[in-house]
Amino acid sequence: MPKRDSQKYYSLSVIIIAGLMSIAYVGIGVFLIVVPDSAFAQVFFPNVKWSYAWGAILIIYGLYRGWRAIEKYKEDNEEEEEESQYRYYDGKS
């Protein structure tokens, strides 16, 4: 069954938010690695090694979330193309 416009917009907004969150995770991870002695890092981590470790984990997780968002976007586009090729009732182009 073809998706309604509201479902398409919801799906697109979820993908955009996932992409933005992945950028945020990668950004915070890079910040923790580049500036491990910042006040932000000192509040959360007892020493510099923890800052490096969490920075690396955040970068990996952010890349993973970004990859998942891209895959979801590709999947939604493939479904939309398949739905546009055939009509719902008679299966003709």
XYZ file of N, CA, C and O in Angstrom:
372
model
N 0.845 -1.164 0.000
C 0.000 0.000 0.000
C 0.900 1.240 0.000
O 1.866 1.294 0.748
N 0.586 2.223 -0.809
C 1.422 3.432 -0.846
C 1.357 4.200 0.471
O 0.357 4.193 1.167
N 2.460 4.835 0.780
C 2.511 5.627 2.006
C 1.780 6.945 1.815
O 1.798 7.532 0.742
N 1.160 7.404 2.881
C 0.544 8.727 2.853
C 1.627 9.774 3.032
O 2.743 9.472 3.453
N 1.291 11.004 2.713
C 2.261 12.094 2.835
C 2.741 12.262 4.270
O 3.916 12.517 4.510
N 1.830 12.108 5.227
C 2.229 12.281 6.625
C 3.248 11.204 7.031
O 4.176 11.475 7.784
N 3.093 9.990 6.522
C 4.049 8.934 6.826
C 5.400 9.217 6.185
O 6.444 8.944 6.777
N 5.395 9.764 4.978
C 6.641 10.108 4.308
C 7.380 11.203 5.071
O 8.589 11.136 5.248
N 6.641 12.225 5.508
C 7.276 13.320 6.244
C 7.815 12.853 7.589
O 8.878 13.278 8.024
N 7.065 11.979 8.250
C 7.531 11.436 9.526
C 8.817 10.635 9.323
O 9.782 10.797 10.065
N 8.830 9.777 8.323
C 10.012 8.960 8.048
C 11.211 9.843 7.709
O 12.325 9.601 8.187
N 10.985 10.865 6.900
C 12.073 11.774 6.537
C 12.576 12.539 7.756
O 13.782 12.724 7.929
N 11.671 12.961 8.636
C 12.107 13.694 9.830
C 12.913 12.796 10.772
O 13.884 13.248 11.378
N 12.535 11.528 10.877
C 13.293 10.587 11.710
C 14.700 10.407 11.143
O 15.687 10.380 11.884
N 14.817 10.312 9.829
C 16.122 10.155 9.193
C 16.978 11.397 9.406
O 18.176 11.298 9.706
N 16.378 12.583 9.280
C 17.128 13.832 9.478
C 17.615 13.944 10.918
O 18.769 14.298 11.172
N 16.762 13.632 11.872
C 17.158 13.702 13.281
C 18.268 12.699 13.577
O 19.228 13.013 14.294
N 18.174 11.499 13.011
C 19.224 10.498 13.214
C 20.540 10.989 12.627
O 21.609 10.800 13.226
N 20.494 11.623 11.472
C 21.708 12.172 10.871
C 22.316 13.281 11.707
O 23.533 13.343 11.894
N 21.468 14.161 12.221
C 21.976 15.246 13.065
C 22.576 14.715 14.362
O 23.609 15.216 14.829
N 21.951 13.689 14.934
C 22.494 13.108 16.154
C 23.833 12.423 15.889
O 24.737 12.489 16.721
N 23.963 11.809 14.739
C 25.242 11.166 14.431
C 26.335 12.216 14.279
O 27.462 12.016 14.742
N 26.004 13.352 13.682
C 26.979 14.447 13.572
C 27.343 14.966 14.957
O 28.510 15.264 15.239
N 26.349 15.063 15.845
C 26.615 15.535 17.209
C 27.538 14.578 17.952
O 28.478 15.008 18.634
N 27.284 13.274 17.846
C 28.145 12.295 18.517
C 29.578 12.372 18.010
O 30.528 12.347 18.799
N 29.728 12.451 16.696
C 31.077 12.536 16.131
C 31.744 13.841 16.576
O 32.926 13.847 16.942
N 30.998 14.926 16.579
C 31.557 16.216 16.996
C 32.016 16.213 18.446
O 33.111 16.706 18.768
N 31.208 15.671 19.324
C 31.604 15.610 20.736
C 32.803 14.691 20.912
O 33.720 14.972 21.692
N 32.821 13.575 20.176
C 33.967 12.665 20.254
C 35.250 13.321 19.792
O 36.301 13.182 20.435
N 35.190 14.060 18.696
C 36.377 14.773 18.211
C 36.806 15.822 19.229
O 37.997 15.990 19.509
N 35.836 16.518 19.803
C 36.161 17.533 20.813
C 36.878 16.906 22.008
O 37.864 17.466 22.508
N 36.395 15.757 22.468
C 37.028 15.112 23.620
C 38.446 14.649 23.306
O 39.308 14.631 24.188
N 38.712 14.283 22.064
C 40.057 13.848 21.696
C 40.978 15.037 21.468
O 42.136 15.032 21.891
N 40.463 16.092 20.832
C 41.305 17.252 20.514
C 41.586 18.088 21.762
O 42.702 18.580 21.951
N 40.594 18.256 22.626
C 40.750 19.086 23.825
C 40.427 18.249 25.063
O 39.408 18.455 25.719
N 41.294 17.309 25.429
C 40.976 16.433 26.562
C 41.044 17.128 27.920
O 40.501 16.614 28.900
N 41.695 18.275 28.005
C 41.816 18.994 29.284
C 40.767 20.085 29.447
O 40.897 20.931 30.328
N 39.725 20.075 28.625
C 38.698 21.113 28.726
C 37.902 20.943 30.020
O 37.909 19.888 30.655
N 37.192 21.995 30.394
C 36.372 21.941 31.602
C 35.264 20.900 31.449
O 34.911 20.206 32.402
N 34.732 20.779 30.238
C 33.691 19.784 29.967
C 34.210 18.383 30.252
O 33.554 17.577 30.919
N 35.391 18.068 29.742
C 35.960 16.732 29.936
C 36.341 16.503 31.395
O 36.196 15.394 31.909
N 36.828 17.525 32.069
C 37.246 17.362 33.461
C 36.070 17.105 34.390
O 36.223 16.450 35.421
N 34.895 17.612 34.031
C 33.715 17.380 34.859
C 33.308 15.907 34.808
O 32.922 15.322 35.819
N 33.402 15.300 33.644
C 32.896 13.942 33.455
C 33.933 12.842 33.606
O 33.590 11.705 33.919
N 35.202 13.132 33.333
C 36.223 12.084 33.307
C 37.347 12.398 34.285
O 37.814 13.528 34.364
N 37.818 11.392 35.022
C 38.842 11.623 36.039
C 40.222 11.972 35.465
O 40.976 12.698 36.092
N 40.559 11.449 34.293
C 41.843 11.809 33.695
C 41.730 11.821 32.174
O 40.694 11.502 31.608
N 42.831 12.162 31.525
C 42.839 12.369 30.080
C 42.580 11.070 29.312
O 41.947 11.079 28.250
N 43.027 9.942 29.840
C 42.834 8.668 29.143
C 41.358 8.349 28.951
O 40.948 7.823 27.911
N 40.544 8.664 29.956
C 39.111 8.447 29.839
C 38.515 9.338 28.760
O 37.605 8.937 28.041
N 39.012 10.532 28.660
C 38.520 11.454 27.637
C 38.815 10.917 26.237
O 37.960 10.960 25.348
N 40.021 10.409 26.032
C 40.370 9.811 24.737
C 39.504 8.588 24.428
O 39.023 8.421 23.302
N 39.325 7.745 25.428
C 38.554 6.518 25.220
C 37.100 6.834 24.862
O 36.551 6.284 23.901
N 36.466 7.712 25.629
C 35.079 8.060 25.332
C 34.952 8.825 24.027
O 33.947 8.690 23.317
N 35.946 9.622 23.695
C 35.931 10.301 22.403
C 35.930 9.308 21.253
O 35.165 9.440 20.299
N 36.769 8.287 21.353
C 36.818 7.259 20.307
C 35.508 6.486 20.234
O 34.996 6.215 19.138
N 34.943 6.154 21.387
C 33.667 5.424 21.407
C 32.557 6.265 20.784
O 31.750 5.756 19.991
N 32.517 7.551 21.103
C 31.486 8.421 20.533
C 31.642 8.577 19.027
O 30.649 8.626 18.301
N 32.860 8.653 18.547
C 33.074 8.757 17.103
C 32.597 7.487 16.407
O 31.887 7.541 15.391
N 32.945 6.338 16.945
C 32.519 5.065 16.340
C 30.996 4.950 16.362
O 30.377 4.578 15.352
N 30.389 5.295 17.483
C 28.932 5.205 17.580
C 28.249 6.204 16.643
O 27.234 5.891 16.021
N 28.800 7.395 16.539
C 28.237 8.390 15.620
C 28.316 7.939 14.175
O 27.376 8.134 13.405
N 29.424 7.327 13.789
C 29.551 6.807 12.427
C 28.554 5.676 12.182
O 27.954 5.578 11.102
N 28.362 4.832 13.183
C 27.393 3.743 13.067
C 25.972 4.289 12.894
O 25.217 3.828 12.038
N 25.605 5.282 13.701
C 24.272 5.875 13.578
C 24.093 6.554 12.227
O 23.014 6.501 11.634
N 25.137 7.214 11.740
C 25.062 7.841 10.423
C 24.871 6.810 9.325
O 24.084 7.006 8.397
N 25.588 5.687 9.426
C 25.451 4.618 8.447
C 24.025 4.060 8.469
O 23.430 3.815 7.421
N 23.471 3.865 9.677
C 22.100 3.364 9.781
C 21.100 4.344 9.183
O 20.126 3.929 8.542
N 21.313 5.636 9.377
C 20.410 6.642 8.812
C 20.475 6.617 7.287
O 19.443 6.713 6.613
N 21.658 6.467 6.736
C 21.805 6.401 5.278
C 21.119 5.154 4.735
O 20.423 5.211 3.712
N 21.301 4.022 5.398
C 20.657 2.788 4.960
C 19.131 2.910 5.015
O 18.427 2.434 4.127
N 18.606 3.539 6.060
C 17.162 3.739 6.187
C 16.653 4.635 5.064
O 15.595 4.388 4.487
N 17.409 5.660 4.730
C 17.031 6.562 3.639
C 17.004 5.813 2.310
O 16.061 5.962 1.520
N 18.011 4.994 2.055
C 18.043 4.199 0.821
C 16.864 3.232 0.767
O 16.238 3.055 -0.276
N 16.572 2.602 1.887
C 15.470 1.642 1.949
C 14.136 2.327 1.660
O 13.310 1.802 0.903
N 13.912 3.496 2.234
C 12.673 4.232 2.001
C 12.548 4.658 0.544
O 11.458 4.621 -0.027
N 13.650 5.066 -0.067
C 13.613 5.464 -1.475
C 13.322 4.271 -2.379
O 12.598 4.408 -3.364
N 13.884 3.102 -2.068
C 13.612 1.913 -2.869
C 12.140 1.516 -2.780
O 11.522 1.160 -3.777
N 11.564 1.595 -1.581
C 10.146 1.275 -1.419
C 9.277 2.250 -2.194
O 8.301 1.857 -2.819
N 9.644 3.520 -2.162
C 8.869 4.534 -2.861
C 8.933 4.324 -4.375
O 7.933 4.479 -5.075
N 10.099 3.946 -4.887
C 10.231 3.684 -6.319
C 9.417 2.463 -6.734
O 8.780 2.459 -7.792
N 9.418 1.430 -5.907
C 8.630 0.240 -6.218
C 7.142 0.562 -6.224
O 6.401 0.073 -7.072
N 6.699 1.384 -5.289
C 5.288 1.734 -5.217
C 4.867 2.600 -6.392
O 3.739 2.509 -6.860
N 5.762 3.439 -6.878
C 5.407 4.306 -7.992
C 5.397 3.547 -9.321
O 4.776 3.986 -10.277
N 6.036 2.387 -9.394
C 6.065 1.618 -10.631
C 4.744 0.893 -10.894
O 4.369 0.698 -12.044
N 4.046 0.487 -9.870
C 2.815 -0.278 -10.037
C 1.666 0.407 -9.321
O 1.830 0.984 -8.259
N 0.506 0.274 -9.916
C -0.691 0.745 -9.234
C -1.105 -0.283 -8.198
O -0.784 -1.463 -8.310
N -1.887 0.164 -7.239
C -2.228 -0.704 -6.123
C -3.105 -1.882 -6.528
O -2.866 -3.011 -6.119
N -4.123 -1.666 -7.351
C -5.117 -2.721 -7.621
C -4.753 -3.624 -8.782
O -4.809 -4.829 -8.689
N -4.348 -3.057 -9.894
C -4.181 -3.908 -11.062
C -2.740 -4.263 -11.382
O -2.499 -5.081 -12.265
N -1.778 -3.693 -10.719
C -0.387 -4.061 -10.918
C 0.188 -3.618 -12.245
O 1.217 -4.127 -12.677
N -0.451 -2.680 -12.913
C 0.064 -2.188 -14.193
C 0.866 -0.923 -13.988
O 0.661 -0.187 -13.037
N 1.794 -0.687 -14.923
C 2.604 0.520 -14.854
C 1.808 1.737 -15.231
O 0.857 1.689 -15.942
